[in-house]
Each structure stands twice: as structure tokens, then as C-alpha cells.
Tab-separated table of C-alpha atoms and ligand atoms in Angstrom:
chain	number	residue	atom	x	y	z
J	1	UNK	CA	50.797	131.710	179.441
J	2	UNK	CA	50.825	131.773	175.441
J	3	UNK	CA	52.360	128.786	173.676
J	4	UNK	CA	53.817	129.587	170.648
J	5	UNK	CA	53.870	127.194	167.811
J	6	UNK	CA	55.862	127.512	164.638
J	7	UNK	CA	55.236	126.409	161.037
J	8	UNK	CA	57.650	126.756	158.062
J	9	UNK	CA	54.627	126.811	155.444
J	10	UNK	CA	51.008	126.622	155.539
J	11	UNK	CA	47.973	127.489	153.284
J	12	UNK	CA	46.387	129.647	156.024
J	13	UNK	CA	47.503	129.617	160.001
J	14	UNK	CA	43.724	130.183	160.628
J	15	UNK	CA	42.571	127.241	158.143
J	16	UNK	CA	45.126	125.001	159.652
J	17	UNK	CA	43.542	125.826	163.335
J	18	UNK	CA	39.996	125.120	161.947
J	19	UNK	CA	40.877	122.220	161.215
J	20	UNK	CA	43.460	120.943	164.230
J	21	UNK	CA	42.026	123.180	167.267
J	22	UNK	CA	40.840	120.127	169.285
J	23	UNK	CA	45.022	119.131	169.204
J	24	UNK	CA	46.353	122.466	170.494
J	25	UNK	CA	45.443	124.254	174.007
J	26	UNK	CA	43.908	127.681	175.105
J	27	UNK	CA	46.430	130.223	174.576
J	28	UNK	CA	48.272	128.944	171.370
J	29	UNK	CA	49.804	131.262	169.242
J	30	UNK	CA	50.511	129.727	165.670
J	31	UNK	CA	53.122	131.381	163.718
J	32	UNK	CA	54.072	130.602	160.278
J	33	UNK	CA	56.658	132.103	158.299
J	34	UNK	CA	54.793	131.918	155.287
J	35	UNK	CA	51.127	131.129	153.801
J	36	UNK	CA	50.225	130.296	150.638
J	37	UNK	CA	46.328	130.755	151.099
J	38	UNK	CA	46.197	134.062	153.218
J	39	UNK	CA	42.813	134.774	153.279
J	40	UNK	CA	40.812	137.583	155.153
J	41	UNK	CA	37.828	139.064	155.492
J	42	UNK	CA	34.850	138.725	152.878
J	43	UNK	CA	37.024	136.087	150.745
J	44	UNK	CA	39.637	138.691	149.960
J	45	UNK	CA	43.330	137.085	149.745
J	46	UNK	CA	45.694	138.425	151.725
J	47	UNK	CA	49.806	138.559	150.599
J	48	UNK	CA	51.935	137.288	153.315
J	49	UNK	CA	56.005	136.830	152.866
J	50	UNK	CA	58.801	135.941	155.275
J	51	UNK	CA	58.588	139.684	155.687
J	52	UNK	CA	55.529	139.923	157.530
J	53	UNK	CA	53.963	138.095	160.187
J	54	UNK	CA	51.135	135.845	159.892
J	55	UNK	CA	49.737	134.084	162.955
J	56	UNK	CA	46.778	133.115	164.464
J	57	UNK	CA	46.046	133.176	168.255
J	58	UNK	CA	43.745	129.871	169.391
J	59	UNK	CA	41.574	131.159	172.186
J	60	UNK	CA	39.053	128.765	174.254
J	61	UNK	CA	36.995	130.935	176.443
J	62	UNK	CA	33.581	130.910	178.350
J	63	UNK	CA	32.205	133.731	176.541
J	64	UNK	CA	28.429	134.177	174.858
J	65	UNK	CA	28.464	134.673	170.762
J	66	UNK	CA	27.389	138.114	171.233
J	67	UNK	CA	30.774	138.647	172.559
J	68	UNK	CA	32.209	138.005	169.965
J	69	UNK	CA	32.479	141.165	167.995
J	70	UNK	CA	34.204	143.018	170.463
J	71	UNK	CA	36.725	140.567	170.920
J	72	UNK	CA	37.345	141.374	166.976
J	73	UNK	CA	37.322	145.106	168.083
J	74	UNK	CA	39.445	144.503	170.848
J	75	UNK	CA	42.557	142.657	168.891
J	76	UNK	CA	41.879	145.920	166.527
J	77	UNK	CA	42.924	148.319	169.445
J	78	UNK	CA	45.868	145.392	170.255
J	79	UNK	CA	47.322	145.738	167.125
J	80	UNK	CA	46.937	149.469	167.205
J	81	UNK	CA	48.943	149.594	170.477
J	82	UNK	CA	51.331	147.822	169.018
J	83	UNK	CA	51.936	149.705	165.261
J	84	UNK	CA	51.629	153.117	167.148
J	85	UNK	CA	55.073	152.309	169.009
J	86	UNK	CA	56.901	152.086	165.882
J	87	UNK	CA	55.341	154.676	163.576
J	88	UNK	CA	52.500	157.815	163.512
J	89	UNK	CA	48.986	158.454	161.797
J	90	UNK	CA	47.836	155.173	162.691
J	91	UNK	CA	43.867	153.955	162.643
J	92	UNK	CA	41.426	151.813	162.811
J	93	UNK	CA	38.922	151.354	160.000
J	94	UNK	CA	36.020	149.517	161.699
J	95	UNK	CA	36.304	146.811	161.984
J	96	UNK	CA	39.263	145.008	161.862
J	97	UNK	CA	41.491	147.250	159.270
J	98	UNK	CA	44.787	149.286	160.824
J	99	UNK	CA	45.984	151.870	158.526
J	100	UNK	CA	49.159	154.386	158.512
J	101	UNK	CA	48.529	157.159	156.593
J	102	UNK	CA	45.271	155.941	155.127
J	103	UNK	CA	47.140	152.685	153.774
J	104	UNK	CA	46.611	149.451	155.016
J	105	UNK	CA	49.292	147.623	157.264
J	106	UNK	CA	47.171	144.956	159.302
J	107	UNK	CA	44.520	142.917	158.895
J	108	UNK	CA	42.275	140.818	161.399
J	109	UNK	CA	40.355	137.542	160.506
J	110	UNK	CA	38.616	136.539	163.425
J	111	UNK	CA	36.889	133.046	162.820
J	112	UNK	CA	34.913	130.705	165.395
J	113	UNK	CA	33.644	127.278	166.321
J	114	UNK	CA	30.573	126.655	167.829
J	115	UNK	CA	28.059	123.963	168.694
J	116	UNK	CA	25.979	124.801	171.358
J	117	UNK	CA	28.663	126.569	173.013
J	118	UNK	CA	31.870	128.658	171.865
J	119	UNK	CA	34.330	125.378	170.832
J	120	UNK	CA	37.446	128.241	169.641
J	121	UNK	CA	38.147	131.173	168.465
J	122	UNK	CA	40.849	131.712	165.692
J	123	UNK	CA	42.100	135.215	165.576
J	124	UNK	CA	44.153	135.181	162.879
J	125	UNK	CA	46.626	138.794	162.406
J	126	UNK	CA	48.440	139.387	159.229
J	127	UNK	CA	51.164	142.450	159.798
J	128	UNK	CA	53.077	143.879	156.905
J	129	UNK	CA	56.211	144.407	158.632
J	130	UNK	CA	59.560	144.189	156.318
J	131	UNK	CA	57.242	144.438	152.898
J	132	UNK	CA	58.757	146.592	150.230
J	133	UNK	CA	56.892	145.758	147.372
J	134	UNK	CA	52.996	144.653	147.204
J	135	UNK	CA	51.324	143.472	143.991
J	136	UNK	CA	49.817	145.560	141.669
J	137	UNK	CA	46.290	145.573	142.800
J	138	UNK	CA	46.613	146.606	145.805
J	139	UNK	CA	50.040	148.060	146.358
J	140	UNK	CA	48.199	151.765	146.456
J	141	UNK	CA	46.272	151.026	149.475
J	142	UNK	CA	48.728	149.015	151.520
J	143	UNK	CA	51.667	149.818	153.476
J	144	UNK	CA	54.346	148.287	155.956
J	145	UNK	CA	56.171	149.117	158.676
J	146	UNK	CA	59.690	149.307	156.698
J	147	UNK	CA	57.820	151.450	153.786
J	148	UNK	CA	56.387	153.839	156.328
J	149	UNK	CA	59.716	154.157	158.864
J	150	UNK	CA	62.459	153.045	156.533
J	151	UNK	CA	64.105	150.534	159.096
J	152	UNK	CA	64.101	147.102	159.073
J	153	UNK	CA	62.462	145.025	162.346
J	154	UNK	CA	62.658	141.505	163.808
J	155	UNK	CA	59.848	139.650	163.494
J	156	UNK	CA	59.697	138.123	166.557
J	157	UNK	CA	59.960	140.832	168.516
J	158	UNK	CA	57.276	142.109	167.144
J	159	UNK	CA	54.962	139.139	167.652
J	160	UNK	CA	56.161	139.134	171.692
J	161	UNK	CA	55.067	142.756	171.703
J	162	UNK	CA	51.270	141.852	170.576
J	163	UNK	CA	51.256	138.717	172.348
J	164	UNK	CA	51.798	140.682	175.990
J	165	UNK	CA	49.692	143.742	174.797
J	166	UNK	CA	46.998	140.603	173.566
J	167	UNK	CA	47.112	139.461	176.990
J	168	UNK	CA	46.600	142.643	179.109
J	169	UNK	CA	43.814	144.053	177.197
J	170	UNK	CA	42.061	140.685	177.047
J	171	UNK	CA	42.428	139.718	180.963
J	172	UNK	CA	40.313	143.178	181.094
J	173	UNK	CA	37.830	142.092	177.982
J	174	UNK	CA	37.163	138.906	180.002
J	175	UNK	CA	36.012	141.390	183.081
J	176	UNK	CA	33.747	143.069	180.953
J	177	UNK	CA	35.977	145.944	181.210
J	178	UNK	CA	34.745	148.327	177.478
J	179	UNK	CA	38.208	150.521	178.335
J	180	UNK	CA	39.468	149.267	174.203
J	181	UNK	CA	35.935	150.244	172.925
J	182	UNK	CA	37.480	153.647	173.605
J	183	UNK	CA	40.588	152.793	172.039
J	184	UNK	CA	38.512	151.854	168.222
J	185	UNK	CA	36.653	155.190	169.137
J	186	UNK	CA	39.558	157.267	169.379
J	187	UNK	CA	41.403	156.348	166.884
J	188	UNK	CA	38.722	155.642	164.560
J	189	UNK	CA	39.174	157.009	160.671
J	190	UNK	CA	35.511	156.469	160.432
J	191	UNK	CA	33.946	158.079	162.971
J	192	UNK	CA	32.072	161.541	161.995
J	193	UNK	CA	32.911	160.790	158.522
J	194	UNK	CA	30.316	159.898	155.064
J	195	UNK	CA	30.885	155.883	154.540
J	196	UNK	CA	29.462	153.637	151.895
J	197	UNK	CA	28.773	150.613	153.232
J	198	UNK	CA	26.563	147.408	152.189
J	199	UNK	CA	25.216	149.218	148.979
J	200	UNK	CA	24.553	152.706	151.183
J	201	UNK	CA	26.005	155.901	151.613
J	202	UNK	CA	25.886	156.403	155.434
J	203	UNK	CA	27.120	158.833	157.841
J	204	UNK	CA	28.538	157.090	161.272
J	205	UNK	CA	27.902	158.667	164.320
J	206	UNK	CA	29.803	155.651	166.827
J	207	UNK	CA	30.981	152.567	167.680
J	208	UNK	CA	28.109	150.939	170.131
J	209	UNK	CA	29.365	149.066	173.360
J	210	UNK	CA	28.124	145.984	171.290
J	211	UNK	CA	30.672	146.479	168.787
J	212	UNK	CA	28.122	147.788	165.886
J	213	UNK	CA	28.399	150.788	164.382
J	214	UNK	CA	25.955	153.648	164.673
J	215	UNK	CA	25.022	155.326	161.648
J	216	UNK	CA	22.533	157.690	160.031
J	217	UNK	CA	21.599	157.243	156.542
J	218	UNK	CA	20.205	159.711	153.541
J	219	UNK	CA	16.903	160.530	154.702
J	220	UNK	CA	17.849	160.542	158.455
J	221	UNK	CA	17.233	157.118	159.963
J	222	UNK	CA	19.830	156.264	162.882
J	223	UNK	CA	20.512	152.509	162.634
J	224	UNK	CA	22.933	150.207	163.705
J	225	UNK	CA	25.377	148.305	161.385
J	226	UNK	CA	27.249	144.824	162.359
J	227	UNK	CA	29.068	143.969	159.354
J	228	UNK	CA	30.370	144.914	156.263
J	229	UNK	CA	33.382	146.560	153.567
J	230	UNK	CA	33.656	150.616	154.706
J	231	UNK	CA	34.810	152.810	151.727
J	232	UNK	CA	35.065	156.190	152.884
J	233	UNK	CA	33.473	158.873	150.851
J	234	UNK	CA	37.152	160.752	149.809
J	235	UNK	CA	38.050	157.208	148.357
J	236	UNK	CA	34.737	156.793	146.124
J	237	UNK	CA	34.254	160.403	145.176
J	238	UNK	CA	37.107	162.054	144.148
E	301	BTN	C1	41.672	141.110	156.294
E	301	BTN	O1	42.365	142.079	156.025
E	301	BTN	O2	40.544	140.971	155.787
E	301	BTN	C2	42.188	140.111	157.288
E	301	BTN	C3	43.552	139.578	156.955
E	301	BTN	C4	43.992	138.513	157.925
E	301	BTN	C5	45.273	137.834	157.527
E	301	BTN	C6	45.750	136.861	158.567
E	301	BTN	S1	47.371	136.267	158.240
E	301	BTN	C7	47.202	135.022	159.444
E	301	BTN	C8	45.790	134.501	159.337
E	301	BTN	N1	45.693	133.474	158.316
E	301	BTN	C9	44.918	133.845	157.299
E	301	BTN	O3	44.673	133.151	156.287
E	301	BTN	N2	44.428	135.057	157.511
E	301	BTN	C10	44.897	135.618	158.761
């Protein structure tokens, strides 16, 4: 059972968990209407409105921190369940990006809390939903579900939707069941295609059952990548 857990404001639903998980229980959903310190991934911001949803799932499981990645992975095939019911063209740019049409409508910060053993893990999802207009910087690269279908949704709708498709994929993750890694791989826009990544110009070849990616590089050497910013090669070379 999920708890959900509203908030009118907050800097950052994920900050706020850091911070509080020891008060709130396994399965807590934390919603917030709006954030003023959306962050995600390598210290970018991220723009969230009462037009899209920010929340962060609070998970406390028995896992080992090398399972960690894929859990990242597998809320990336989640959210991609979820976004394909309500529009087309829609991937997943390792490892946490979901695009429509090569733009960006979802983004996955997946932040944890260990000692000597997994304390939480903060899963925070930012969806652009209702968005019409995006700042400046960015408004070429990202996308929402309104600019993309031209209909409005409700929010919470929305948010049940991932919460039960959450649920049912990660019931299987906890079984060691890989059936999502095939999901990323699928619907992967990065996948067979030239990358630069970390300072390299790369070609990937898969996603490993670790959650990695496999690449080969200039002069031929296969190696496996674990983190890092993808720009594909039709967005640096044009
Ligand atoms: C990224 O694109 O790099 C990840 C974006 C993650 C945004 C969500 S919104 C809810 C949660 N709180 C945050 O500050 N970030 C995540």
C-alpha cells in the first residue's frame, strides 16, 4: 500500500525526504504542488509548476547498492508505461531521461541513504504535464504532455497511474525479475546510435543486466559505462 503525502510548497520533495525519511514509512509517496528548488541530475535545476507533477516515492527495501541502478532504470520504463498511454514517439535516454519526439517530458532523480546498509531510497519524478511555456534555455529541448496532445489532464490521475504501474513492475524488480531491462532496451533512443558521453564520442551497443551501458569507443575498445550526460551525435553535429 502507497501512502500519499501532500505538500503545498517545498524547495525539493526529494531534499525534504533526505532530510525527514526516518518520520515517514516504506511506501510514501510525497507530492507537492510546487518546488522552488527542483533539482535533478548532475546539479541541473529542474522547472516545476502547479502544472506538472513533482513527487518523490520513499522506498525502504532489503536490497544490495549494486541494485541500485536498475531500480533507476526500472522507474525509467515506469514512467515510460505511463507517458506512452497518453501520447506516441516516446523514449528513454539512458538513464533516467523520457522524451516525446526527441524533447524532454520527465525526469528521474534517484537519491539514497546508506550506512552500512540501504537506510532509503528517494526516487524523486518530475512530469511536465499541463506546461505550456518553459524558459528560454531550455524550452527547445523540453516538452509536456498538453504541448505534445493538446488536451489538458488531471494531475492526480496521473500520479495514481504511476503509482500502480510503480508497484507492479517493482513487486517483479524485488524478484529479480530483468523483464523492464527490456523495456529501457526497447525503447531506447540510444541504443545503436554515436553518443558523446563523459568527454568521448562512443558508439553504444546495450544496456547490461547491471544497468551500465555497453559501448565501443574510437579505436574499438568495448567498455562499460555507469554514469554520465548522453548527447547524441545529431544534437552535437549538425
Ligand atoms: C533530471 O532530469 O535530471 C531529474 C529531474 C527530477 C525532478 C524531480 S521533481 C521531484 C523531485 N524533486 C526534485 O528536486 N527533483 C525531483
Amino acid at each position: 500500500m502507497y501512502k500519499k503525502v501532500y505538500f503545498d510548497t517545498l524547495s525539493s520533495t526529494n531534499t525534504y525526504l533526505k532530510h525527514n525519511y526516518k518520520n515517514y514509512s516504506d511506501n510514501t509517496v510525497l507530492i507537492c504542488k510546487e518546488q522552488t528548488g527542483g533539482h535533478g541530475r548532475l546539479g541541473r535545476s529542474w522547472v516545476s509548476s502547479t502544472d506538472n507533477i513533482s513527487l518523490s516515492l520513499l522506498l525502504k527495501p532489503f536490497i544490495k547498492i549494486n541494485q541500485i541502478a536498475r531500480l533507476s532504470l526500472m522507474t525509467s520504463a515506469v514512467i515510460h508505461e505511463v507517458i506512452n498511454k497518453y501520447t506516441d514517439n516516446v523514449l528513454i535516454k539512458w538513464p533516467n531521461d523520457i522524451l516525446v519526439n526527441k524533447k524532454k517530458v520527465s525526469g528521474i532523480l534517484l537519491e539514497s541513504i546508506y550506512s552500512d546498509k540501504i537506510e532509503a531510497i528517494i526516487i524523486g519524478v518530475g512530469i511536465n504535464v499541463n506546461t505550456t511555456v518553459f524558459p528560454d534555455e531550455i524550452a527547445s529541448k523540453a516538452t509536456s504532455l498538453k504541448l505534445e496532445t493538446d488536451k489538458d489532464y488531471d494531475l492526480e490521475s496521473i500520479i495514481d497511474e504511476l503509482i500502480t504501474t510503480f508497484d507492479r513492475y517493482y513487486q517483479k524488480y524485488l524478484l529479480d525479475d530483468l523483464e523492464f531491462l527490456n523495456i529501457c532496451r526497447k525503447y531506447s533512443s540510444v541504443i545503436n546510435k554515436m553518443i558523446r558521453i563523459n568527454d568521448e564520442e562512443v558508439f553504444v551497443l546495450d544496456i547490461l543486466d547491471n544497468g551500465s551501458l555497453l559501448v565501443k569507443n574510437e579505436v574499438g575498445l568495448v567498455k562499460e559505462i555507469s554514469y554520465g550526460e548522453i548527447t547524441l551525435k545529431d544534437e552535437y553535429k549538425r
